[in-house]
Every structure is written in C-alpha cells, then in structure tokens.
Short mmCIF file of C-alpha atoms and ligand atoms in Angstrom, two decimals:
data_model
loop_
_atom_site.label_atom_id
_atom_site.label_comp_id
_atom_site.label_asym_id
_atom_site.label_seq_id
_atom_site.Cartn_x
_atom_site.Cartn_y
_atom_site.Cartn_z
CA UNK H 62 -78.99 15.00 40.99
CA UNK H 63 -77.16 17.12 38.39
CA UNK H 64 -75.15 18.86 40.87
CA UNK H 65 -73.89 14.93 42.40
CA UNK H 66 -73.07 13.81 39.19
CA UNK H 67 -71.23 16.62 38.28
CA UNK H 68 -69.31 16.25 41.69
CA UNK H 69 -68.29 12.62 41.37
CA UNK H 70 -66.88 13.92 37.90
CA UNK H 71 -64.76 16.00 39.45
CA UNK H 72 -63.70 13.92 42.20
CA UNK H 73 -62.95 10.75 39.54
CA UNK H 74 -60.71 12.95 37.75
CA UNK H 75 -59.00 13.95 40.85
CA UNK H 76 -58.44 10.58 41.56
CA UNK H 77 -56.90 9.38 38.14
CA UNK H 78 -54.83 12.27 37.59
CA UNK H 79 -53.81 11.39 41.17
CA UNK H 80 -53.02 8.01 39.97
CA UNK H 81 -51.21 8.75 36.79
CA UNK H 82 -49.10 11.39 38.55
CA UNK H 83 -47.91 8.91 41.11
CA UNK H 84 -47.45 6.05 38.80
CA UNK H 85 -45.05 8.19 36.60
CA UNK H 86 -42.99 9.06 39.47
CA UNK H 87 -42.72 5.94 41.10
CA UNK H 88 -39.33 5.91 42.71
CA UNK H 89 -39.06 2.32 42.00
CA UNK H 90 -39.75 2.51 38.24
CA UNK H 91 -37.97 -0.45 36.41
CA UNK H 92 -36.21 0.83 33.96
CA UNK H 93 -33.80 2.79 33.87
CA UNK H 94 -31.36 4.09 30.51
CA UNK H 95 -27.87 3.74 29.93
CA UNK H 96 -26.22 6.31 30.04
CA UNK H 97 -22.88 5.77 28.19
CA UNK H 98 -19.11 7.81 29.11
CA UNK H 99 -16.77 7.97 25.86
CA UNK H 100 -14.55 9.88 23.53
CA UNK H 101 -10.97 10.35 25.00
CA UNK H 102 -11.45 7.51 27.77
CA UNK H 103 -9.48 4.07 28.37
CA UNK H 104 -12.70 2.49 28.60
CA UNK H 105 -16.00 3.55 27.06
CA UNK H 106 -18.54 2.84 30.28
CA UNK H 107 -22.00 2.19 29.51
CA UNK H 108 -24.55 1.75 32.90
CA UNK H 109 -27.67 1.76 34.51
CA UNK H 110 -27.02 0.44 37.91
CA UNK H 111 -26.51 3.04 40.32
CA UNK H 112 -28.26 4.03 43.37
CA UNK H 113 -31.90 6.29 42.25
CA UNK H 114 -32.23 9.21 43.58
CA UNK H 115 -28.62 9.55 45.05
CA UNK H 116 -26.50 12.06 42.91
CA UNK H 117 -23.06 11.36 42.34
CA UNK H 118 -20.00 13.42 42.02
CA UNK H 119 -19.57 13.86 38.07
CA UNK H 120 -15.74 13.33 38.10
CA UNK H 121 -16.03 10.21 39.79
CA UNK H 122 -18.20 8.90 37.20
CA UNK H 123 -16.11 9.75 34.62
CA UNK H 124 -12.66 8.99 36.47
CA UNK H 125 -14.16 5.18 36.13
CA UNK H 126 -13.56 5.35 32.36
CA UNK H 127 -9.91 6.62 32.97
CA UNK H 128 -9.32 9.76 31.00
CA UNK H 129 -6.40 9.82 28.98
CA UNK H 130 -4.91 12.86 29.60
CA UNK H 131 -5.41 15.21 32.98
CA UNK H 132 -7.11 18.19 30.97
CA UNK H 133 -9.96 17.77 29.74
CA UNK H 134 -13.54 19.19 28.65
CA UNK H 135 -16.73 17.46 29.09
CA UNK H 136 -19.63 17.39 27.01
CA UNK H 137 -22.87 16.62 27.84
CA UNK H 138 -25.04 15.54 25.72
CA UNK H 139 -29.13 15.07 25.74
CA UNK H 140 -31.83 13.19 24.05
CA UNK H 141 -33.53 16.26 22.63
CA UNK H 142 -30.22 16.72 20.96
CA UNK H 143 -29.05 19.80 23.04
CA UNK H 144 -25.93 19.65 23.71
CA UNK H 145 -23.25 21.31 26.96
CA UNK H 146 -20.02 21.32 27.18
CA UNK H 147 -18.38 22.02 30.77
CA UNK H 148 -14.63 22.42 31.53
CA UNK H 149 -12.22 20.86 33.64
CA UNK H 150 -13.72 22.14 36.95
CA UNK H 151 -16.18 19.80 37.75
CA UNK H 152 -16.31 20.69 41.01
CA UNK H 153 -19.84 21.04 42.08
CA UNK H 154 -21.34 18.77 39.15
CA UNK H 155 -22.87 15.50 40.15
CA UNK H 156 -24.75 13.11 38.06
CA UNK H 157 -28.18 12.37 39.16
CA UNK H 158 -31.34 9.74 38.15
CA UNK H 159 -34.66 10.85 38.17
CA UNK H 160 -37.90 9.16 36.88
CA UNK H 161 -39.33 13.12 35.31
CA UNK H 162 -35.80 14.03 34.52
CA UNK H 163 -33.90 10.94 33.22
CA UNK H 164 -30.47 11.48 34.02
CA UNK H 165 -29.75 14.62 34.55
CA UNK H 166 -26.95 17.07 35.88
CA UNK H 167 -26.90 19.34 38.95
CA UNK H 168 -24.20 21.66 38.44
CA UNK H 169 -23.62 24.17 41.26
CA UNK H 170 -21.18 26.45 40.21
CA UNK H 171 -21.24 26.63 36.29
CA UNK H 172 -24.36 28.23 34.32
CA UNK H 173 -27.92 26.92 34.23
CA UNK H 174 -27.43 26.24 30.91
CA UNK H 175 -25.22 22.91 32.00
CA UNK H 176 -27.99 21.18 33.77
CA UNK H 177 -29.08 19.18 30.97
CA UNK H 178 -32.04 16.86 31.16
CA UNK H 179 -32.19 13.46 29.91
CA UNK H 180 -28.83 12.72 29.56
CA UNK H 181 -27.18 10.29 26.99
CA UNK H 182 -24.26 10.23 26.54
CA UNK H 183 -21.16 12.12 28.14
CA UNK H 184 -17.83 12.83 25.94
CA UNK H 185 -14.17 13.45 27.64
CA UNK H 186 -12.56 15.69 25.17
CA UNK H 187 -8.78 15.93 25.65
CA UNK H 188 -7.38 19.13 25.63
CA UNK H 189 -3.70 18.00 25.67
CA UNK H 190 -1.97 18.28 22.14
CA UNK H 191 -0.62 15.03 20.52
CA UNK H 192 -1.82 13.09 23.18
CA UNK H 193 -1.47 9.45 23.80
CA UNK H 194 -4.67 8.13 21.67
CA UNK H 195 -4.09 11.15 18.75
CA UNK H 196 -4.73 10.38 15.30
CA UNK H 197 -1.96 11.99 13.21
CA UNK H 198 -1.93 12.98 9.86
CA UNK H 199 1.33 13.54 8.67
CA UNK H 200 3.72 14.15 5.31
CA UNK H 201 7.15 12.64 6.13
CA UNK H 202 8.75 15.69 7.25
CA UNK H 203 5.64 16.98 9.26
CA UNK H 204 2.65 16.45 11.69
CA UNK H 205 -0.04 18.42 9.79
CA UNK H 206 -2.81 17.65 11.78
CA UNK H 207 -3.52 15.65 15.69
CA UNK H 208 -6.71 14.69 16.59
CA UNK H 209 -8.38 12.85 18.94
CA UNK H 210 -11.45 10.88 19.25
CA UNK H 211 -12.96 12.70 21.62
CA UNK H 212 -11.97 16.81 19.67
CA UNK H 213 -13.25 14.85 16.45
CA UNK H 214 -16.58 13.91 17.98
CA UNK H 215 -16.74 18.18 19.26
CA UNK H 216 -15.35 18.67 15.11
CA UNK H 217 -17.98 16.39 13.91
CA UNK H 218 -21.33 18.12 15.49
CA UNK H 219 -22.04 19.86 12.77
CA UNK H 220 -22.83 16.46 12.05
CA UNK H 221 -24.03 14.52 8.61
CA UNK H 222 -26.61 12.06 8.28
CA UNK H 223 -24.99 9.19 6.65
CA UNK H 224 -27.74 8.15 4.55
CA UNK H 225 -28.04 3.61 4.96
CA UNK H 226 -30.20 3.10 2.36
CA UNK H 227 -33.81 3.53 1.12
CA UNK H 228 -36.74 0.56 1.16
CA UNK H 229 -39.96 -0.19 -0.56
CA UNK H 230 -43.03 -2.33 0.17
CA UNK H 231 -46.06 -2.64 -2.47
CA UNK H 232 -49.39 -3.03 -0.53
CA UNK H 233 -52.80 -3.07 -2.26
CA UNK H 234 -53.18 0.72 -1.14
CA UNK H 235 -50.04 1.50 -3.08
CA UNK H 236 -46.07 1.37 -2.24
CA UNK H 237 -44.83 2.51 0.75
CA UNK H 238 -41.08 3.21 1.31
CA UNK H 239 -38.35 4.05 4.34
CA UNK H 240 -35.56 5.85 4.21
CA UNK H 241 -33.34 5.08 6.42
CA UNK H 242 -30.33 7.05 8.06
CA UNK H 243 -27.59 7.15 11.00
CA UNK H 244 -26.50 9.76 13.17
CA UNK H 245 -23.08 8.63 12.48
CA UNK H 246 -20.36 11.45 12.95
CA UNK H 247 -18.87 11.48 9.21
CA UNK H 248 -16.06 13.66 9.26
CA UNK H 249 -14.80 14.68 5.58
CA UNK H 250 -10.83 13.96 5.73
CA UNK H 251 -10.71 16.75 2.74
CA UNK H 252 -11.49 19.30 5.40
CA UNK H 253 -8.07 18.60 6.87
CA UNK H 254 -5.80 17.80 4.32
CA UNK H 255 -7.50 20.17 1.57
CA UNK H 256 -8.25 19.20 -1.75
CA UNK H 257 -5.31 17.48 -3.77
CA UNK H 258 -4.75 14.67 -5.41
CA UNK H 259 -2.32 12.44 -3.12
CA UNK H 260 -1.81 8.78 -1.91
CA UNK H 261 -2.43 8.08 1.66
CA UNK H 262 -1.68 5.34 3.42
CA UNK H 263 -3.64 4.96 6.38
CA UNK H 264 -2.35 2.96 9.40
CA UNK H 265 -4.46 1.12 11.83
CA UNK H 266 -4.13 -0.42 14.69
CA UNK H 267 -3.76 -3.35 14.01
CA UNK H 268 -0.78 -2.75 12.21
CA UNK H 269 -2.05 -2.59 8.87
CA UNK H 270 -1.11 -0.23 6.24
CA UNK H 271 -4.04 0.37 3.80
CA UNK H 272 -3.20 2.38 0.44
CA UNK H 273 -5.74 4.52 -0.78
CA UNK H 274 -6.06 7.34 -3.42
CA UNK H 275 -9.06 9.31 -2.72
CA UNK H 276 -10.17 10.49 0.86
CA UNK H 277 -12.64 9.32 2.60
CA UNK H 278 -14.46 10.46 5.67
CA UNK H 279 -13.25 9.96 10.01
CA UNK H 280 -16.17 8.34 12.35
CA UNK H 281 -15.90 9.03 15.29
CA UNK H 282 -16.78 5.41 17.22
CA UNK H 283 -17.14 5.83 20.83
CA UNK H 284 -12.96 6.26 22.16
CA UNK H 285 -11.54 5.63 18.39
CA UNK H 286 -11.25 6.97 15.38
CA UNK H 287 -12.30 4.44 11.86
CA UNK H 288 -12.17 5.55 8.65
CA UNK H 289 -14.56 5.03 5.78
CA UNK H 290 -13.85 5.51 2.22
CA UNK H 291 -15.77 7.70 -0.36
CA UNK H 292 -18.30 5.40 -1.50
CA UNK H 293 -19.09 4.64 1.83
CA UNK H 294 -18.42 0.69 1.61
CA UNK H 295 -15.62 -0.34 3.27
CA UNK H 296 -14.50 0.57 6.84
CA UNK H 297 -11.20 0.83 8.63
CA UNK H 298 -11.44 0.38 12.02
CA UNK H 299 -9.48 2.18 14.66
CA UNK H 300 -7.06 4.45 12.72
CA UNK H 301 -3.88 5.24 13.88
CA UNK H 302 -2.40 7.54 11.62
CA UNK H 303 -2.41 8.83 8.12
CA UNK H 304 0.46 9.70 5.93
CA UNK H 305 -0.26 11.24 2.83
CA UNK H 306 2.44 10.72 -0.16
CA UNK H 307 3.49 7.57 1.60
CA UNK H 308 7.28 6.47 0.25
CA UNK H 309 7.48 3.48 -1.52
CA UNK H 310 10.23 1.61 0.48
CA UNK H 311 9.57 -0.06 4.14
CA UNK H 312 12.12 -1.47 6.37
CA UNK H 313 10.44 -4.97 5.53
CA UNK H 314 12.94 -4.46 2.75
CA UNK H 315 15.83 -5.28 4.98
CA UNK H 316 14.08 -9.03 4.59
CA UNK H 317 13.32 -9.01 1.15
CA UNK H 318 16.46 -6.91 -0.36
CA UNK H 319 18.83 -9.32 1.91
CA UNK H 320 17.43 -12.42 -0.09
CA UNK H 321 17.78 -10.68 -2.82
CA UNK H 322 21.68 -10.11 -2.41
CA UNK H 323 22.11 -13.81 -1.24
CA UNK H 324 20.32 -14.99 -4.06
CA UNK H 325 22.97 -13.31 -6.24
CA UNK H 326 25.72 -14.91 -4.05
CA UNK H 327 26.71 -11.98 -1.84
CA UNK H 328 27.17 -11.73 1.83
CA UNK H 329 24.50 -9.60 3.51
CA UNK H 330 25.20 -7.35 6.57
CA UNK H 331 21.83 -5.26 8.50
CA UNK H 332 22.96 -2.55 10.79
CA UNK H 333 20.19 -1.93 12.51
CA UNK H 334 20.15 1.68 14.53
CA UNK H 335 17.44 1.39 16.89
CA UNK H 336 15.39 4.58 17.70
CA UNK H 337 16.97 6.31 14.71
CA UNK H 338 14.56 8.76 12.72
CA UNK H 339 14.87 9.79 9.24
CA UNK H 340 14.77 13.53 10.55
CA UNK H 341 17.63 12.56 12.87
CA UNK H 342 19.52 11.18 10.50
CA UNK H 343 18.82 14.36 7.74
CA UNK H 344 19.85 16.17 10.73
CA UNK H 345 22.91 14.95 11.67
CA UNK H 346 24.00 14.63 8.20
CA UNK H 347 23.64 18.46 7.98
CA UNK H 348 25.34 19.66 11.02
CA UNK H 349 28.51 17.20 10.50
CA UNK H 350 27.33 14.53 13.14
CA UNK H 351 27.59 12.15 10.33
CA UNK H 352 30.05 12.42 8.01
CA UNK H 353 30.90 8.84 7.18
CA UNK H 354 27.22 8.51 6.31
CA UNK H 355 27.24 11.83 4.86
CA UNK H 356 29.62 10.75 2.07
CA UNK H 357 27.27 7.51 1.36
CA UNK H 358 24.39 8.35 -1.15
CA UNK H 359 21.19 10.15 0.28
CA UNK H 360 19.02 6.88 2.26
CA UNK H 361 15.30 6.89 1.31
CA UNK H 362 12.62 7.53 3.46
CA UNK H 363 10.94 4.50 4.70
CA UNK H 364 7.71 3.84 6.69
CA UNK H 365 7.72 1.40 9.71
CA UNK H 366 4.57 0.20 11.28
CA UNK H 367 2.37 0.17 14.06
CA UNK H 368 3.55 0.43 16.72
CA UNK H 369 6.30 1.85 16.19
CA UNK H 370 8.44 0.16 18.65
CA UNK H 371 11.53 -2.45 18.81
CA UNK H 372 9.95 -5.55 18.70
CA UNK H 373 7.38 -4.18 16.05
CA UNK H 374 9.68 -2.85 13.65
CA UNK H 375 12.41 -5.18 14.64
CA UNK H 376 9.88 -8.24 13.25
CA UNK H 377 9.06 -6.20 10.18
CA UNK H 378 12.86 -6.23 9.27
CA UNK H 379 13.65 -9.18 9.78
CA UNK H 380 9.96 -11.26 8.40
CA UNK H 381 9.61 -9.03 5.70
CA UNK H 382 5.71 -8.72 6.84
CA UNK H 383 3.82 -6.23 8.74
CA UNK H 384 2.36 -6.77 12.08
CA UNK H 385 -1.07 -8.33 10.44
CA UNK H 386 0.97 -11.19 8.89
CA UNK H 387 3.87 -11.41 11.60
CA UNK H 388 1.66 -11.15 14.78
CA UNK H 389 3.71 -8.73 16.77
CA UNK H 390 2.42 -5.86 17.58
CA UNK H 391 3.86 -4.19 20.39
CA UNK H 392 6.46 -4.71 23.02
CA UNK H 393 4.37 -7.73 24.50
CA UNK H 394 4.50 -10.07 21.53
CA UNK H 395 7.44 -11.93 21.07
CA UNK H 396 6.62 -15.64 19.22
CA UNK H 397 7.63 -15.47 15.46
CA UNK H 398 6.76 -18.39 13.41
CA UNK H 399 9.45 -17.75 10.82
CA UNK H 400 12.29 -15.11 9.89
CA UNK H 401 15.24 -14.43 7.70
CA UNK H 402 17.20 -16.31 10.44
CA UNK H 403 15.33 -19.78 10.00
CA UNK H 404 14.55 -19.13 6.28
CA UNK H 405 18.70 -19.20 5.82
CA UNK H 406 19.11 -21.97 8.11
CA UNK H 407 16.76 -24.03 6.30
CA UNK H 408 18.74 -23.15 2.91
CA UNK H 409 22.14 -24.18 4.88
CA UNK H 410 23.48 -20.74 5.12
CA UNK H 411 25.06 -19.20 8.01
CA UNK H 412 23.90 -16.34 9.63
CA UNK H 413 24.27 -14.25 13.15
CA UNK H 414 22.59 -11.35 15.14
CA UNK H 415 24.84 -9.49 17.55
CA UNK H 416 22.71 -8.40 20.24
CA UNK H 417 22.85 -6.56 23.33
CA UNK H 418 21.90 -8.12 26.54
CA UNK H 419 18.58 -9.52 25.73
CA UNK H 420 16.66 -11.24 23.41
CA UNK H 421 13.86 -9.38 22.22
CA UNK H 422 12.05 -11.97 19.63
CA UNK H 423 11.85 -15.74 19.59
CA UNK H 424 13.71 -15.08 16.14
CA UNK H 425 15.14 -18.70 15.83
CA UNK H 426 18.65 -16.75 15.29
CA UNK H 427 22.40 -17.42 16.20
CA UNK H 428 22.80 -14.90 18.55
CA UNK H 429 25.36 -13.55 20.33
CA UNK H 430 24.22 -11.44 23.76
CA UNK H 431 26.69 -9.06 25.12
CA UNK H 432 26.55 -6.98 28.29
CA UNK H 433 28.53 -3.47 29.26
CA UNK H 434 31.89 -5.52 30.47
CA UNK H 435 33.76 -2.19 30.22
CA UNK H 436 30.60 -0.29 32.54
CA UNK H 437 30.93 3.02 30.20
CA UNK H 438 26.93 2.95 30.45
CA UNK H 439 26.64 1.67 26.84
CA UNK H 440 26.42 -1.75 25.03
CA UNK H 441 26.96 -0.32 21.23
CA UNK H 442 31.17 -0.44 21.99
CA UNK H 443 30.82 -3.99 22.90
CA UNK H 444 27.98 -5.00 20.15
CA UNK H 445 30.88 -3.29 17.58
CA UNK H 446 33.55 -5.17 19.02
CA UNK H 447 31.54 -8.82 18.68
CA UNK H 448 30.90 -7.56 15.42
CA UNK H 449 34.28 -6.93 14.46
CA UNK H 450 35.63 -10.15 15.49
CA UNK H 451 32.80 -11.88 13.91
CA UNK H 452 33.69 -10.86 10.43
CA UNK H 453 36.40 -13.31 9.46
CA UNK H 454 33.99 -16.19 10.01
CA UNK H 455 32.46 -15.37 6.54
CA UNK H 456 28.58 -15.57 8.00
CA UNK H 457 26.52 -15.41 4.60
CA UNK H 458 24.41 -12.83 6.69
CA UNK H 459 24.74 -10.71 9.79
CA UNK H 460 22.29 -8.21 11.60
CA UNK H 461 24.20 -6.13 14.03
CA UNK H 462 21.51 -4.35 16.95
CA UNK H 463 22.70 -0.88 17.99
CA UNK H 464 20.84 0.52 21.11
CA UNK H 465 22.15 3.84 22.13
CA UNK H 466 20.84 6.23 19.42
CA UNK H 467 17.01 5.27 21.48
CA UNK H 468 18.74 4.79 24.67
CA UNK H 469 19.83 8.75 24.52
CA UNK H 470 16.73 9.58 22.33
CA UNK H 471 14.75 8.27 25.61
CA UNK H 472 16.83 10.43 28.00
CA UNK H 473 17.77 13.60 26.13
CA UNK H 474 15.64 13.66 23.08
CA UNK H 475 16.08 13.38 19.45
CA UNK H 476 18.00 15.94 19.22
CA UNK H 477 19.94 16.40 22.44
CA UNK H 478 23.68 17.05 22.98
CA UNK H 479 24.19 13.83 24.00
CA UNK H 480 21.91 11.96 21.58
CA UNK H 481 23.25 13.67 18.39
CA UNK H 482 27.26 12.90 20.56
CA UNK H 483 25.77 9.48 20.00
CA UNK H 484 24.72 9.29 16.60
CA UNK H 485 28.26 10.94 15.75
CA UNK H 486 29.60 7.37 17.75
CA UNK H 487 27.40 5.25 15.25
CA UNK H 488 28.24 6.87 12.60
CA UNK H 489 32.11 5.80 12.90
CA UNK H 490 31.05 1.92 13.67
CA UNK H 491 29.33 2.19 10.71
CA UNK H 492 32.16 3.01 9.00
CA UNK H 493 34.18 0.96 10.40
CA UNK H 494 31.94 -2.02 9.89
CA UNK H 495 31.35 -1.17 6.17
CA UNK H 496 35.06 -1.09 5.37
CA UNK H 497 35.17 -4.29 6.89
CA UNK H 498 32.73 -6.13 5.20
CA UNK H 499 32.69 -7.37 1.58
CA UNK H 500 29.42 -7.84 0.20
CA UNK H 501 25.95 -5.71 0.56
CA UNK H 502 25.41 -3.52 3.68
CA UNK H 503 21.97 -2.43 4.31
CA UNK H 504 21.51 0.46 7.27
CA UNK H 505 18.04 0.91 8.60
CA UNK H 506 15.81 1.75 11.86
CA UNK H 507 12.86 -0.13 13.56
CA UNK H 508 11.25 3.46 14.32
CA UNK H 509 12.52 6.68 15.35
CA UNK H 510 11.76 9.39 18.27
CA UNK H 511 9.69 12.37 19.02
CA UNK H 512 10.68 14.94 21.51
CA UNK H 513 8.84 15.25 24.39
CA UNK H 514 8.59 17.52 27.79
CA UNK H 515 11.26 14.92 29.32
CA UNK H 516 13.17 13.35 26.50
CA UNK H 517 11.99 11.44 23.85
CA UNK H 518 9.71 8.77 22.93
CA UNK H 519 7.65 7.02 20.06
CA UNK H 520 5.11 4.64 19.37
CA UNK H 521 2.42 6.91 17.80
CA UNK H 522 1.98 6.68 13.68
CA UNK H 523 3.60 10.32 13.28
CA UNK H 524 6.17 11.88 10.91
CA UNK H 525 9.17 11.18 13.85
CA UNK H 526 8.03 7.71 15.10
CA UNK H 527 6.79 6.68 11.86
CA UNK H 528 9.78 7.48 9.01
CA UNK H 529 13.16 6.04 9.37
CA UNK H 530 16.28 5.63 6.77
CA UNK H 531 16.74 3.25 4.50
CA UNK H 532 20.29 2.45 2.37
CA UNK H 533 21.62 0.01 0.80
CA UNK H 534 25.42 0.13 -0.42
CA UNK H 535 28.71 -1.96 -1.43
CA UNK H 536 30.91 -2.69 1.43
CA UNK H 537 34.73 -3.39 1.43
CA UNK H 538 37.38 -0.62 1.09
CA UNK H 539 36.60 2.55 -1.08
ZN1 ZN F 613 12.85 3.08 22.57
#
C-alpha cells in the first residue's frame, strides 16, 4: 500500500511539473513586451508584433527607426538592468522572441557578453560629431560642447534617481508611507559647462528662447533632449541649443528699432545679408574684405532663432517676434498674420522690399522681384540696382534682401575664396546704399553658416548658425 501511494506521488508530480513546464513555454503565449528602438533615431519604434520564434536581422530592425547618421553604436539594454553596447557591425546580430528568454539577441560574431536576455529597450548612439539632431552648447564665438540624444543617454548611465515625491497613509496599525522615484536620465548641465555664474538662454524647438540663470539638469527623452531646471519644476521640452552669456540684442530689433526711427520721423532702410555670420563678418573686417564696414562702428552680436534659416529669421526681422508668436518655423511656413510691412501700411506710410526672384513670406509687402537679367550667376547686382533707383521715391521704409553671401556660403563655405570675394561685393553696395540714403540704416542677418565637408550650411542652434551682426547707423554722405 505504502509503496503505491508513494508511487502515484511521484508520478503526480511528474505530471504537474510536466504541465507547468509546458504551459510556460507555450509558443502561443499571449503576450508579448514592447520592446522600444530610440536615442539617435528619426522615429522612436515601440512593438510587439512580429513573427515568434523567427529571429530577425538586428539592423533591419533598427534601420525601421531611420538612424540619423551612418555610424553608429548600439546599446542594448535589459530588464535586469545589464546593459551591452555593440558597434556598427551588426552583421551576425538578429533580434529574436522567446517565451523563457523575452527578447533576446543572438549575436554570432561579437562576444557572449552581447546576447542579452530580456531585452527592453535598444539605443542608436551616433558616433558622427555635430550631427544633424546635436544639442549645442555654445558662447558666441565657440561650440563648447555637441551632444546628442542618443551619447547623452550612454553620458547619463551613471544615472540619478530623480526622486517624485514621498506619500503617507494613516491606518489603525500606524502610518504607512511611499517613496516614490523615476529612472529618469538627469544629466547635471554643470558637468559640461563647469561651475560659473552665467546667463543661458536655452533654445528649443519650438523656437523659443528661455532665459535662465542657474543650470539645470538634460533628460534624455527617448530621440530628444529636454531640459529641467534646478528645482526640478518646470520642463523644457526638446532643446535645441544652449548659449551661455546670451547678448542682449536680436535681429527682432530690425522691427522694433525701425518703428522706433519712424516714430521720430526718419526714413528707415534694412539691409538684410542673408547667410551672413557674426564670425564672418569679424572676419572679413580683419583681413580687409570689408573695409567700408570696417570704418562703421563695431555691430553687436545678435542671436537669431530656431531654425536658423531664411524664412525663420527673415519673420523675426521683420514681426519683431520669435517663431512661438510669429508661427514660422522653418522653411515650410510661410503665412504671417502681420509685419512691419502691413503695420506701416495701416499708419499710411510707404514702404518696399527689394527681393530677388521669389517671395519667401506672405509678408503683405510692396515688393519688387528681380531675376539675373545680366546671367553673371548672381541676383545681389540687380537687387542693388532696384535699390538704387528706388531711392528718390522717398519710401518711409525699405528692406533690401541680399542672397549671395549664403548662396557662396552654401557652395564654398563660410570662409571660402569665393564667399569672402563675395562679402568684399556686399560690402561696397552697402556703401553705396548708405551714402545714398538719408535717414537710419540698420544692417543685419537672418542666420549665418557653418562649414561643412562640402560647403556650408546652418540651421542648428550653434555659435555660426546662431549669432549674426547687428548695426545701426546715420546714412547720407560722411
Ligand atoms: Zn541658406
């Protein structure tokens, strides 16, 4: 009897462990985690959905949330907190679902120590330098520090617990509290600027430029960067760039300091230098490519905003309002509700922009277009000319739109032969135009130029894109 019972033991146990075993690795189990692809990616990719038990080719995977940048590192990260990263050759490494292992990686050719179990989250880490999505932080003479979402999320994992808050509950067996925290990736900004006491003014993306006085910390949030300040309260989301010792003066003031003039009865004239950077212009007023300009007083340094292109800047100048107020933000917007143009119209004053061949803004202006009727590859000698004539009708305010200085800042860089033979060109219309002109001139840039491995460019919040001159001075013969 003793020996049955004891046998029928055994063999129930058998069967349930049996059981169990085959109910945990059911290959139909239901659920299944997300596993989520960020950090320096187009498109942060969460899913669950793919085939179990068929492994897939890790760079496919991660090619669906379109890298920015073609070198990059990939960490892998786990539940248990452990954490791989694996280079650019993921050759060999495929993504797989299982119901012991989670999701998990086979890696053929790089060390055991790669296969990580129970996978959570994977993070593209650029390894490019100032790439497209960089966070700068930046003086206005220099780029002290690039970063982007993806190298601040490797920065930040020596991570700290941002502490939420603490709770308390009274039951009749006494009080009972939580603590609550977040994994959140607090980076200290002190650890990259250093301790001193500065302004910053941090840009977003949006267009915004917050002033603040004491740093705060960077998040890392998935593909962007946000920015918290010291007390932990308040959050800026999706941070662009930050310039520490910010200058005072913007080239909104080309609105605001034209009003001004008119308002004490003088004519106003904007020449307006597209593409051209406060360190171009320091530049070229040290090595002789400007003298005209050279013999005006020094131009401040003045911020534009995000992003720093034409129609961007080009709406800040002429609204005397950021992007946030103005509602152009890049090169796509184009539908202003108001500007300097309608604001004089409305007063009964008369006023003109001398464009090149297109209209960039719905500015409400009187504009004349002109195109290259001589074909010497440039519009600036026939812009000047229109100019020119324009003067003896007496307009109460003119903008005059300069293209070349970013036409050869695009092709041959900031400081190319050709661009700086440019600037040289500019620097006599401007002469030539300030002579002409009695009243107030004011000279200023929608953004400037940063050199790149073909040319130039700009649109990123950095020291080149970001600062551009800013003068004001008495026309009419000297
Ligand atoms: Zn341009």
């Amino acid at each position: 009897m003793k020996d049955n019972r004891i046998i029928l033991t055994v063999i129930f146990s058998l069967l349930t462990a049996a059981l169990i075993y085959l109910l945990l690795n059911r290959p139909d189990r239901g659920y299944i985690p997300y596993l989520k692809v960020a950090g320096d990616v187009k498109n942060v990719l969460y899913f669950n959905n793919f085939e179990k038990n068929e492994k897939q080719v890790l760079k496919t995977v991660i090619e669906k949330a379109v890298p920015l940048g073609e070198e990059y590192d990939v960490l892998l990260t786990g539940s248990d907190g452990l954490i791989a990263k694996i280079d650019n050759r993921t050759d060999g490494t495929y993504l797989n679902f299982s119901t012991r292992n989670g999701w998990e990686i086979l890696n053929e050719n790089h060390p055991v120590s790669s296969q990580i179990k129970h996978l959570k989250e994977i993070i593209v880490i650029n390894r490019e330098e100032n790439a497209e999505n960089s966070l700068f932080i930046f003086d206005t003479e220099k780029n002290t520090v690039s970063i982007t979402p993806g190298q601040l999320y490797e920065k930040s994992l020596t991570r700290t617990l941002n502490f939420k808050g603490k709770s308390n509950i009274v039951r009749e067996t006494g009080e009972y509290s939580v603590s609550v925290y977040t994994t959140e990736f607090l980076y200290p900004l002190e650890e990259f600027i250093g301790k001193k006491n500065a302004a910053y003014m941090i840009i977003d993306g949006s267009g915004k430029n917050h002033y603040i006085r004491s740093p705060g910390y960077l998040i890392y949030k998935d593909n962007r960067i946000d920015y918290l300040d010291p007390g932990k309260k308040n959050e800026i989301k999706d941070i662009k760039g930050i310039l520490s010792d910010p200058p005072s003066v913007s080239n909104t003031g080309a609105y605001h300091d034209a009003l001004k003039f008119i308002g004490e009865g003088k004519k106003v004239m904007v020449i307006f230098l597209d593409g051209f950077s406060y360190s171009q212009y320091d530049y070229a007023l040290k090595n002789g490519y400007s003298p005209y300009l050279a013999s005006l007083p020094k131009a401040e340094k003045a911020t534009t905003y995000f992003k720093p292109v034409t129609n961007v800047g080009f709406a800040a100048m002429i609204t005397g309002t950021g992007p946030d107020e103005n509602g152009i933000h890049d090169r796509s917007y184009r539908n202003l509700k108001s500007s300097i143009f309608t604001v004089l119209k409305e007063k009964g004053l008369k006023s003109l922009l001398v464009e090149a061949d297109v209209r960039i803004l719905d500015h409400g202006a009187n504009e004349i277009l002109n195109i290259d009727r001589n074909k010497n590859g440039s519009i600036d000698d026939e812009v000047f000319e229109t100019a020119v004539k324009e003067l003896s009708i007496g307009y109460d305010y003119m903008m005059v739109h300069f293209h070349k200085i970013d036409d050869c800042g695009h092709s041959f860089g900031p400081f190319g032969k050709e661009t700086l033979e440019q600037i040289r060109i500019s620097d006599e219309y401007v002469e030539e135009l300030v002579r002409n002109f009695n009243g107030k001139i004011i000279i200023t840039a929608d953004h400037g130029m940063h050199k790149t491995e073909t040319g130039g460019s700009h649109g990123q919040a950095r020291y080149e894109d970001f600062i551009v001159p800013y003068l004001t001075i008495d026309g009419g013969a000297q």
